[in-house]
Amino acid sequence: MDFSHVDLSPEDQAFRDETRAFIAKHVTDEVLHRQLQFGENFDEGVHLALGEAGYLASDWKLESEGGFSPVRRRIFQLEIARAHTPWYHWGTTSVVARLVRQFGAPELADRVLPGVLSGEIRLCLGYTEPEGGSDVATCKTRAVRDGDAWIINGSKMFTSNAQNARYVFLLTNTDPRGPKHRNLTMFLVPLDSPGIEIQGIRTLDGDRTNIVYYSDVRVDDLYRIGEVNGGWTVMRAALDSEHGVVEAEDHGLQYIAAMAAHGDLMAEVVDAVAAAVARPGPDGRRPIDDDSVKYRLGRAVARMEAALSTPGMFGRVAVAQTMRDVTPDLMDMLGSASALPTETPGSATDGAAEHLYRLALPLGIYGGTLEVFRNMIAQHGLKLGRPSYGG
């Protein structure tokens, strides 16, 4: 692990300054208030502006294709995160767009990719089903061949950003009698197709996700991604990226842990709490002078740093578990005012710790539950074999 300082060239310094000015112009207080109110983690105006300015294309492309250098990619990611830019769904769109280019028909890629890079086309994931849990391979959403098209029926849970997306990357079962993992087919389904109904769901941390119903949805075979019954091969590429099991690049500037951006949010809150407990109260006493507060704050900082320095899917578990473990202490150090949400008079740290507390629970199921990831670590990382749940 390389902790050396990175000296920016004059050109990279100028890029940083331009990026900060762009974000300051577009990620306004109004944008942040809407995010707080609706929890969509997306803002159309910001997203289109990022596309028009070329940031989306530069972030999506490899450096050899004209994309960001590793230094500029890191600058861009940090500045976007520090401004709390509502753009988490770009990660989903970016991953799916790569799969469309890799596995989809060239005609479909030519139709979709320019709009993705301009910001006009967004993509979402249709994996989980209401009764399926984390095992997406138990998919019951059916796609039946009908000439040059397919008829799709079923439902999907947690299809975040469907209300702002043009297409859903949909997992279907095309052979109910076939063996598991060999009966799945992926489609990029236009969300304006007749027979699709999107219903919003509000999560504990205030974000919006969706349940989506598919009733006799007709999709041309052009929208199939990969081979019939070869969907698991396509999907594994997406899951590897989401789970953090892809090979790390050797420049040392990328995030270490999967979902580390949420770890950055945790670090912000820890810093805010540290500043708050160091200020004298009405009685002139500082909470940090209490040995219990000092110990718990130090423990939170140590655990947070360890989690952010843990690689891949190991870090995915460490970040989420640490957030769950330290947030009660952070709120307790701040007192009862920590229970007041953002934009509420009298709230401690403007509700930052309260929001982190609510985020900690759903973070443990994003992209799969912590238990699923622990089993993956045991099987694939530690080579311990498959778990046995027998009595």
Tab-separated table of C-alpha atoms in Angstrom:
chain	number	residue	atom	x	y	z
A	1	MET	CA	0.000	0.000	0.000
A	2	ASP	CA	1.438	3.359	-1.044
A	3	PHE	CA	0.658	6.386	1.153
A	4	SER	CA	2.988	8.771	-0.678
A	5	HIS	CA	1.917	12.336	-1.403
A	6	VAL	CA	0.693	13.084	-4.931
A	7	ASP	CA	1.992	16.350	-6.362
A	8	LEU	CA	-0.406	17.753	-8.944
A	9	SER	CA	0.919	19.139	-12.183
A	10	PRO	CA	-0.224	22.665	-13.126
A	11	GLU	CA	-2.620	21.084	-15.626
A	12	ASP	CA	-4.125	18.791	-12.988
A	13	GLN	CA	-4.410	21.678	-10.533
A	14	ALA	CA	-6.322	23.607	-13.187
A	15	PHE	CA	-8.580	20.584	-13.722
A	16	ARG	CA	-9.266	20.412	-9.982
A	17	ASP	CA	-10.138	24.095	-9.848
A	18	GLU	CA	-12.395	23.830	-12.900
A	19	THR	CA	-14.148	20.816	-11.409
A	20	ARG	CA	-14.705	22.599	-8.090
A	21	ALA	CA	-16.142	25.611	-9.887
A	22	PHE	CA	-18.432	23.382	-11.964
A	23	ILE	CA	-19.720	21.563	-8.877
A	24	ALA	CA	-20.224	24.794	-6.949
A	25	LYS	CA	-22.311	26.120	-9.846
A	26	HIS	CA	-24.526	23.065	-10.298
A	27	VAL	CA	-24.710	21.309	-6.906
A	28	THR	CA	-26.646	24.117	-5.243
A	29	ASP	CA	-28.409	24.308	-1.896
A	30	GLU	CA	-31.650	23.767	-3.812
A	31	VAL	CA	-30.291	20.536	-5.312
A	32	LEU	CA	-29.196	19.285	-1.885
A	33	HIS	CA	-32.559	20.197	-0.359
A	34	ARG	CA	-34.384	18.223	-3.062
A	35	GLN	CA	-32.151	15.246	-2.354
A	36	LEU	CA	-33.000	15.487	1.330
A	37	GLN	CA	-36.706	15.764	0.534
A	38	PHE	CA	-37.059	13.068	-2.119
A	39	GLY	CA	-33.993	10.818	-1.596
A	40	GLU	CA	-33.533	9.944	-5.265
A	41	ASN	CA	-29.716	10.210	-5.286
A	42	PHE	CA	-30.151	11.784	-8.704
A	43	ASP	CA	-30.675	15.246	-10.121
A	44	GLU	CA	-31.491	15.605	-13.806
A	45	GLY	CA	-30.018	19.084	-14.154
A	46	VAL	CA	-26.733	18.087	-12.536
A	47	HIS	CA	-26.521	14.866	-14.534
A	48	LEU	CA	-27.138	16.569	-17.885
A	49	ALA	CA	-24.613	19.265	-17.025
A	50	LEU	CA	-22.010	16.594	-16.228
A	51	GLY	CA	-22.712	15.004	-19.589
A	52	GLU	CA	-22.570	18.277	-21.512
A	53	ALA	CA	-19.254	19.217	-19.886
A	54	GLY	CA	-17.759	15.842	-20.847
A	55	TYR	CA	-17.295	14.544	-17.315
A	56	LEU	CA	-19.447	11.433	-17.844
A	57	ALA	CA	-17.617	10.410	-21.013
A	58	SER	CA	-14.224	11.018	-19.407
A	59	ASP	CA	-15.177	9.018	-16.324
A	60	TRP	CA	-16.610	6.131	-18.358
A	61	LYS	CA	-13.796	5.761	-20.863
A	62	LEU	CA	-10.405	4.276	-20.166
A	63	GLU	CA	-7.455	6.635	-20.339
A	64	SER	CA	-6.379	4.890	-23.563
A	65	GLU	CA	-9.800	5.774	-25.033
A	66	GLY	CA	-9.541	9.435	-24.099
A	67	GLY	CA	-10.871	9.142	-20.559
A	68	PHE	CA	-9.514	10.501	-17.308
A	69	SER	CA	-5.989	9.755	-16.182
A	70	PRO	CA	-5.868	7.998	-12.771
A	71	VAL	CA	-5.034	11.301	-11.053
A	72	ARG	CA	-7.905	13.212	-12.666
A	73	ARG	CA	-10.323	10.355	-12.033
A	74	ARG	CA	-9.418	10.472	-8.353
A	75	ILE	CA	-9.756	14.265	-8.249
A	76	PHE	CA	-13.156	14.038	-9.905
A	77	GLN	CA	-14.411	11.323	-7.537
A	78	LEU	CA	-13.262	13.208	-4.445
A	79	GLU	CA	-14.735	16.537	-5.480
A	80	ILE	CA	-18.044	14.946	-6.443
A	81	ALA	CA	-18.198	13.155	-3.078
A	82	ARG	CA	-17.204	16.168	-0.973
A	83	ALA	CA	-20.067	18.186	-2.447
A	84	HIS	CA	-22.567	15.379	-1.643
A	85	THR	CA	-23.515	15.354	-5.316
A	86	PRO	CA	-26.661	13.244	-5.844
A	87	TRP	CA	-25.262	10.977	-8.513
A	88	TYR	CA	-24.836	7.465	-7.039
A	89	HIS	CA	-26.825	6.005	-9.929
A	90	TRP	CA	-24.134	6.959	-12.429
A	91	GLY	CA	-22.197	3.957	-11.132
A	92	THR	CA	-25.039	1.640	-12.123
A	93	THR	CA	-25.453	3.267	-15.526
A	94	SER	CA	-21.711	3.084	-16.139
A	95	VAL	CA	-21.441	-0.637	-15.345
A	96	VAL	CA	-24.505	-1.609	-17.408
A	97	ALA	CA	-23.316	0.480	-20.359
A	98	ARG	CA	-20.062	-1.492	-20.411
A	99	LEU	CA	-22.011	-4.755	-20.491
A	100	VAL	CA	-24.165	-3.476	-23.353
A	101	ARG	CA	-21.020	-2.692	-25.296
A	102	GLN	CA	-19.456	-6.060	-24.426
A	103	PHE	CA	-22.428	-8.416	-24.797
A	104	GLY	CA	-25.166	-6.534	-26.637
A	105	ALA	CA	-25.866	-6.205	-30.343
A	106	PRO	CA	-23.762	-3.452	-31.986
A	107	GLU	CA	-26.964	-1.754	-33.154
A	108	LEU	CA	-28.203	-1.578	-29.572
A	109	ALA	CA	-24.884	-0.253	-28.293
A	110	ASP	CA	-24.905	2.444	-30.972
A	111	ARG	CA	-28.421	3.388	-29.908
A	112	VAL	CA	-27.733	3.541	-26.175
A	113	LEU	CA	-24.135	4.599	-25.483
A	114	PRO	CA	-24.162	8.141	-26.929
A	115	GLY	CA	-27.154	9.003	-24.742
A	116	VAL	CA	-25.462	7.466	-21.698
A	117	LEU	CA	-22.397	9.662	-22.144
A	118	SER	CA	-24.478	12.784	-22.768
A	119	GLY	CA	-26.476	12.109	-19.609
A	120	GLU	CA	-29.809	11.763	-21.404
A	121	ILE	CA	-30.029	7.970	-20.964
A	122	ARG	CA	-29.812	6.385	-17.531
A	123	LEU	CA	-29.874	2.668	-16.750
A	124	CYS	CA	-31.027	0.753	-13.674
A	125	LEU	CA	-30.873	-2.807	-12.348
A	126	GLY	CA	-33.726	-5.318	-12.267
A	127	TYR	CA	-32.329	-8.247	-10.258
A	128	THR	CA	-33.975	-8.816	-6.876
A	129	GLU	CA	-37.509	-10.135	-6.602
A	130	PRO	CA	-39.994	-9.637	-3.756
A	131	GLU	CA	-39.546	-13.194	-2.482
A	132	GLY	CA	-36.053	-13.870	-3.835
A	133	GLY	CA	-33.769	-12.272	-1.255
A	134	SER	CA	-30.097	-12.019	-2.147
A	135	ASP	CA	-30.092	-15.175	-4.269
A	136	VAL	CA	-30.938	-13.558	-7.607
A	137	ALA	CA	-30.445	-16.872	-9.420
A	138	THR	CA	-33.838	-18.002	-8.068
A	139	CYS	CA	-35.374	-15.575	-10.586
A	140	LYS	CA	-39.041	-16.227	-11.409
A	141	THR	CA	-39.651	-13.327	-13.794
A	142	ARG	CA	-40.397	-15.125	-17.048
A	143	ALA	CA	-39.403	-14.238	-20.587
A	144	VAL	CA	-41.089	-16.363	-23.278
A	145	ARG	CA	-40.017	-16.293	-26.919
A	146	ASP	CA	-42.623	-15.010	-29.382
A	147	GLY	CA	-41.141	-14.895	-32.865
A	148	ASP	CA	-38.588	-12.078	-32.990
A	149	ALA	CA	-39.669	-10.797	-29.594
A	150	TRP	CA	-40.058	-11.857	-25.967
A	151	ILE	CA	-43.009	-11.555	-23.580
A	152	ILE	CA	-41.980	-10.733	-20.005
A	153	ASN	CA	-44.054	-11.208	-16.842
A	154	GLY	CA	-43.000	-10.802	-13.233
A	155	SER	CA	-41.876	-8.222	-10.702
A	156	LYS	CA	-38.651	-6.810	-9.322
A	157	MET	CA	-37.848	-5.229	-5.980
A	158	PHE	CA	-35.339	-2.465	-5.165
A	159	THR	CA	-35.094	-1.181	-8.740
A	160	SER	CA	-33.544	2.098	-7.661
A	161	ASN	CA	-33.742	5.054	-10.076
A	162	ALA	CA	-36.266	3.346	-12.339
A	163	GLN	CA	-38.300	6.560	-12.290
A	164	ASN	CA	-35.364	8.445	-13.850
A	165	ALA	CA	-34.038	5.703	-16.149
A	166	ARG	CA	-34.679	4.940	-19.809
A	167	TYR	CA	-33.854	1.210	-19.608
A	168	VAL	CA	-33.693	-1.515	-16.965
A	169	PHE	CA	-31.024	-4.235	-17.072
A	170	LEU	CA	-33.444	-7.084	-16.408
A	171	LEU	CA	-32.731	-10.628	-15.248
A	172	THR	CA	-35.278	-13.160	-16.504
A	173	ASN	CA	-35.879	-16.900	-16.436
A	174	THR	CA	-36.128	-18.285	-19.967
A	175	ASP	CA	-36.111	-21.997	-19.079
A	176	PRO	CA	-37.963	-22.879	-15.834
A	177	ARG	CA	-37.028	-26.547	-16.176
A	178	GLY	CA	-33.367	-25.819	-16.820
A	179	PRO	CA	-30.609	-26.103	-14.222
A	180	LYS	CA	-29.987	-23.165	-11.920
A	181	HIS	CA	-27.681	-20.494	-13.386
A	182	ARG	CA	-28.194	-21.963	-16.873
A	183	ASN	CA	-31.758	-20.809	-17.384
A	184	LEU	CA	-31.282	-17.040	-17.131
A	185	THR	CA	-31.256	-14.390	-19.855
A	186	MET	CA	-30.544	-10.662	-19.578
A	187	PHE	CA	-32.446	-7.924	-21.389
A	188	LEU	CA	-32.140	-4.145	-21.588
A	189	VAL	CA	-35.842	-3.337	-21.392
A	190	PRO	CA	-37.165	0.136	-22.354
A	191	LEU	CA	-39.028	1.387	-19.309
A	192	ASP	CA	-41.632	3.167	-21.425
A	193	SER	CA	-42.836	-0.201	-22.746
A	194	PRO	CA	-46.557	-0.945	-22.283
A	195	GLY	CA	-47.185	-3.216	-19.309
A	196	ILE	CA	-44.552	-1.714	-16.965
A	197	GLU	CA	-45.669	-0.152	-13.680
A	198	ILE	CA	-43.215	1.571	-11.322
A	199	GLN	CA	-44.177	2.065	-7.669
A	200	GLY	CA	-41.960	4.080	-5.327
A	201	ILE	CA	-40.798	2.791	-1.926
A	202	ARG	CA	-39.114	4.915	0.745
A	203	THR	CA	-36.287	3.268	2.672
A	204	LEU	CA	-35.247	3.782	6.296
A	205	ASP	CA	-32.468	6.209	5.370
A	206	GLY	CA	-34.868	8.392	3.379
A	207	ASP	CA	-33.883	7.188	-0.088
A	208	ARG	CA	-36.349	6.181	-2.760
A	209	THR	CA	-36.267	2.814	-4.473
A	210	ASN	CA	-38.989	1.005	-6.459
A	211	ILE	CA	-40.924	-2.161	-7.045
A	212	VAL	CA	-41.543	-2.677	-10.776
A	213	TYR	CA	-44.257	-4.881	-12.262
A	214	TYR	CA	-44.005	-6.425	-15.740
A	215	SER	CA	-47.284	-7.542	-17.323
A	216	ASP	CA	-47.045	-9.015	-20.836
A	217	VAL	CA	-44.217	-6.641	-21.697
A	218	ARG	CA	-43.156	-7.179	-25.304
A	219	VAL	CA	-39.446	-6.695	-26.016
A	220	ASP	CA	-37.684	-7.139	-29.346
A	221	ASP	CA	-34.841	-9.648	-29.407
A	222	LEU	CA	-32.509	-6.741	-30.208
A	223	TYR	CA	-32.653	-5.870	-26.500
A	224	ARG	CA	-31.312	-9.239	-25.380
A	225	ILE	CA	-27.864	-8.925	-23.750
A	226	GLY	CA	-25.767	-12.034	-24.290
A	227	GLU	CA	-26.854	-15.537	-25.204
A	228	VAL	CA	-30.210	-17.114	-24.406
A	229	ASN	CA	-29.807	-18.931	-21.071
A	230	GLY	CA	-26.338	-17.362	-20.822
A	231	GLY	CA	-27.429	-14.523	-18.591
A	232	TRP	CA	-25.394	-15.647	-15.595
A	233	THR	CA	-22.184	-15.065	-17.546
A	234	VAL	CA	-23.297	-11.513	-18.323
A	235	MET	CA	-24.525	-10.859	-14.820
A	236	ARG	CA	-21.392	-12.151	-13.108
A	237	ALA	CA	-19.389	-9.365	-14.717
A	238	ALA	CA	-21.762	-6.813	-13.178
A	239	LEU	CA	-21.844	-8.563	-9.797
A	240	ASP	CA	-18.048	-8.788	-9.610
A	241	SER	CA	-17.844	-5.029	-10.031
A	242	GLU	CA	-20.584	-4.411	-7.472
A	243	HIS	CA	-19.092	-6.852	-4.967
A	244	GLY	CA	-15.558	-5.515	-5.276
A	245	VAL	CA	-13.897	-8.718	-6.501
A	246	VAL	CA	-12.320	-7.238	-9.633
A	247	GLU	CA	-8.561	-6.915	-9.899
A	248	ALA	CA	-7.282	-3.641	-8.455
A	249	GLU	CA	-5.348	-1.333	-10.739
A	250	ASP	CA	-1.708	-0.770	-9.839
A	251	HIS	CA	-1.636	3.041	-9.707
A	252	GLY	CA	-2.873	3.128	-6.089
A	253	LEU	CA	-5.327	5.984	-6.564
A	254	GLN	CA	-8.602	4.082	-6.674
A	255	TYR	CA	-10.858	3.438	-3.704
A	256	ILE	CA	-9.546	0.523	-1.646
A	257	ALA	CA	-12.815	-0.870	-0.308
A	258	ALA	CA	-16.000	-1.593	-2.207
A	259	MET	CA	-18.621	1.046	-1.292
A	260	ALA	CA	-15.817	3.223	0.098
A	261	ALA	CA	-17.725	6.349	-0.934
A	262	HIS	CA	-20.121	5.585	1.930
A	263	GLY	CA	-17.049	5.273	4.117
A	264	ASP	CA	-16.090	8.810	3.119
A	265	LEU	CA	-19.490	9.940	4.370
A	266	MET	CA	-18.814	8.166	7.662
A	267	ALA	CA	-15.454	9.935	7.917
A	268	GLU	CA	-17.164	13.311	7.441
A	269	VAL	CA	-19.580	12.571	10.250
A	270	VAL	CA	-16.818	11.389	12.598
A	271	ASP	CA	-14.921	14.607	11.907
A	272	ALA	CA	-18.064	16.675	12.565
A	273	VAL	CA	-18.695	14.895	15.851
A	274	ALA	CA	-15.066	15.339	16.898
A	275	ALA	CA	-15.364	19.083	16.263
A	276	ALA	CA	-18.672	19.292	18.128
A	277	VAL	CA	-17.473	17.543	21.290
A	278	ALA	CA	-14.369	19.761	21.359
A	279	ARG	CA	-16.488	22.913	21.725
A	280	PRO	CA	-17.426	24.165	25.217
A	281	GLY	CA	-21.069	23.799	26.201
A	282	PRO	CA	-23.200	26.414	27.980
A	283	ASP	CA	-21.493	25.445	31.254
A	284	GLY	CA	-18.046	25.961	29.733
A	285	ARG	CA	-17.178	22.252	29.804
A	286	ARG	CA	-16.084	20.308	26.718
A	287	PRO	CA	-17.531	16.796	26.221
A	288	ILE	CA	-14.148	15.623	24.895
A	289	ASP	CA	-12.647	16.166	28.366
A	290	ASP	CA	-14.750	13.256	29.598
A	291	ASP	CA	-12.632	10.089	29.422
A	292	SER	CA	-15.593	8.043	28.161
A	293	VAL	CA	-16.182	10.398	25.238
A	294	LYS	CA	-12.482	10.498	24.452
A	295	TYR	CA	-12.265	6.693	24.452
A	296	ARG	CA	-15.354	6.139	22.294
A	297	LEU	CA	-14.373	8.805	19.787
A	298	GLY	CA	-10.880	7.341	19.497
A	299	ARG	CA	-12.323	3.865	19.016
A	300	ALA	CA	-14.655	5.150	16.275
A	301	VAL	CA	-11.774	6.836	14.452
A	302	ALA	CA	-9.579	3.737	14.670
A	303	ARG	CA	-12.307	1.424	13.384
A	304	MET	CA	-13.221	3.813	10.588
A	305	GLU	CA	-9.608	4.079	9.409
A	306	ALA	CA	-9.226	0.300	9.510
A	307	ALA	CA	-12.412	-0.177	7.473
A	308	LEU	CA	-11.396	2.364	4.836
A	309	SER	CA	-8.029	0.617	4.504
A	310	THR	CA	-9.555	-2.844	3.996
A	311	PRO	CA	-9.622	-3.925	0.332
A	312	GLY	CA	-12.393	-5.141	-1.954
A	313	MET	CA	-15.331	-7.101	-0.610
A	314	PHE	CA	-13.556	-7.416	2.763
A	315	GLY	CA	-13.776	-3.635	2.958
A	316	ARG	CA	-17.391	-3.777	1.824
A	317	VAL	CA	-18.219	-5.699	5.002
A	318	ALA	CA	-15.881	-3.643	7.195
A	319	VAL	CA	-17.330	-0.277	6.111
A	320	ALA	CA	-20.965	-1.308	6.609
A	321	GLN	CA	-20.373	-3.132	9.900
A	322	THR	CA	-18.264	-0.287	11.280
A	323	MET	CA	-20.931	2.246	10.374
A	324	ARG	CA	-23.519	0.172	12.231
A	325	ASP	CA	-21.265	-0.185	15.282
A	326	VAL	CA	-19.973	3.380	15.722
A	327	THR	CA	-23.044	5.484	14.946
A	328	PRO	CA	-24.833	4.788	18.261
A	329	ASP	CA	-21.721	5.994	20.100
A	330	LEU	CA	-21.454	9.080	17.911
A	331	MET	CA	-25.067	10.017	18.645
A	332	ASP	CA	-24.705	9.311	22.347
A	333	MET	CA	-21.696	11.633	22.571
A	334	LEU	CA	-23.762	14.445	21.066
A	335	GLY	CA	-26.725	13.926	23.347
A	336	SER	CA	-30.437	14.062	22.597
A	337	ALA	CA	-30.008	16.783	19.933
A	338	SER	CA	-28.348	14.153	17.728
A	339	ALA	CA	-31.758	12.544	17.143
A	340	LEU	CA	-33.008	15.614	15.266
A	341	PRO	CA	-32.753	15.350	11.455
A	342	THR	CA	-31.071	17.711	9.021
A	343	GLU	CA	-32.583	21.177	8.582
A	344	THR	CA	-34.235	20.966	12.013
A	345	PRO	CA	-33.493	23.829	14.456
A	346	GLY	CA	-31.240	22.634	17.264
A	347	SER	CA	-30.055	19.462	15.537
A	348	ALA	CA	-26.517	18.391	16.383
A	349	THR	CA	-24.107	18.500	13.416
A	350	ASP	CA	-27.153	19.450	11.316
A	351	GLY	CA	-28.457	15.910	11.579
A	352	ALA	CA	-25.371	14.281	10.061
A	353	ALA	CA	-25.025	11.621	12.760
A	354	GLU	CA	-28.754	10.902	12.714
A	355	HIS	CA	-28.677	10.347	8.957
A	356	LEU	CA	-25.611	8.099	9.235
A	357	TYR	CA	-27.429	6.016	11.843
A	358	ARG	CA	-30.352	5.457	9.457
A	359	LEU	CA	-28.023	4.797	6.512
A	360	ALA	CA	-26.059	2.154	8.405
A	361	LEU	CA	-28.861	-0.418	8.357
A	362	PRO	CA	-29.725	-0.434	4.620
A	363	LEU	CA	-26.039	-0.173	3.700
A	364	GLY	CA	-25.747	-3.700	5.035
A	365	ILE	CA	-28.051	-5.019	2.304
A	366	TYR	CA	-27.050	-2.876	-0.702
A	367	GLY	CA	-25.745	-5.214	-3.391
A	368	GLY	CA	-26.317	-8.195	-1.079
A	369	THR	CA	-26.538	-8.667	2.681
A	370	LEU	CA	-23.486	-8.680	4.942
A	371	GLU	CA	-24.153	-12.372	5.607
A	372	VAL	CA	-23.919	-13.091	1.872
A	373	PHE	CA	-20.624	-11.216	1.666
A	374	ARG	CA	-19.232	-13.024	4.669
A	375	ASN	CA	-20.055	-16.338	2.996
A	376	MET	CA	-18.361	-15.117	-0.192
A	377	ILE	CA	-15.272	-14.171	1.791
A	378	ALA	CA	-15.244	-17.564	3.506
A	379	GLN	CA	-15.712	-19.513	0.273
A	380	HIS	CA	-13.748	-17.515	-2.264
A	381	GLY	CA	-11.338	-15.490	-0.166
A	382	LEU	CA	-10.449	-17.992	2.559
A	383	LYS	CA	-11.249	-21.193	0.591
A	384	LEU	CA	-13.338	-22.637	3.445
A	385	GLY	CA	-15.930	-24.330	1.252
A	386	ARG	CA	-19.672	-23.925	1.154
A	387	PRO	CA	-21.526	-23.193	4.419
A	388	SER	CA	-23.626	-25.901	6.024
A	389	TYR	CA	-26.910	-24.819	7.554
A	390	GLY	CA	-27.922	-28.291	8.739
A	391	GLY	CA	-29.102	-28.797	12.286
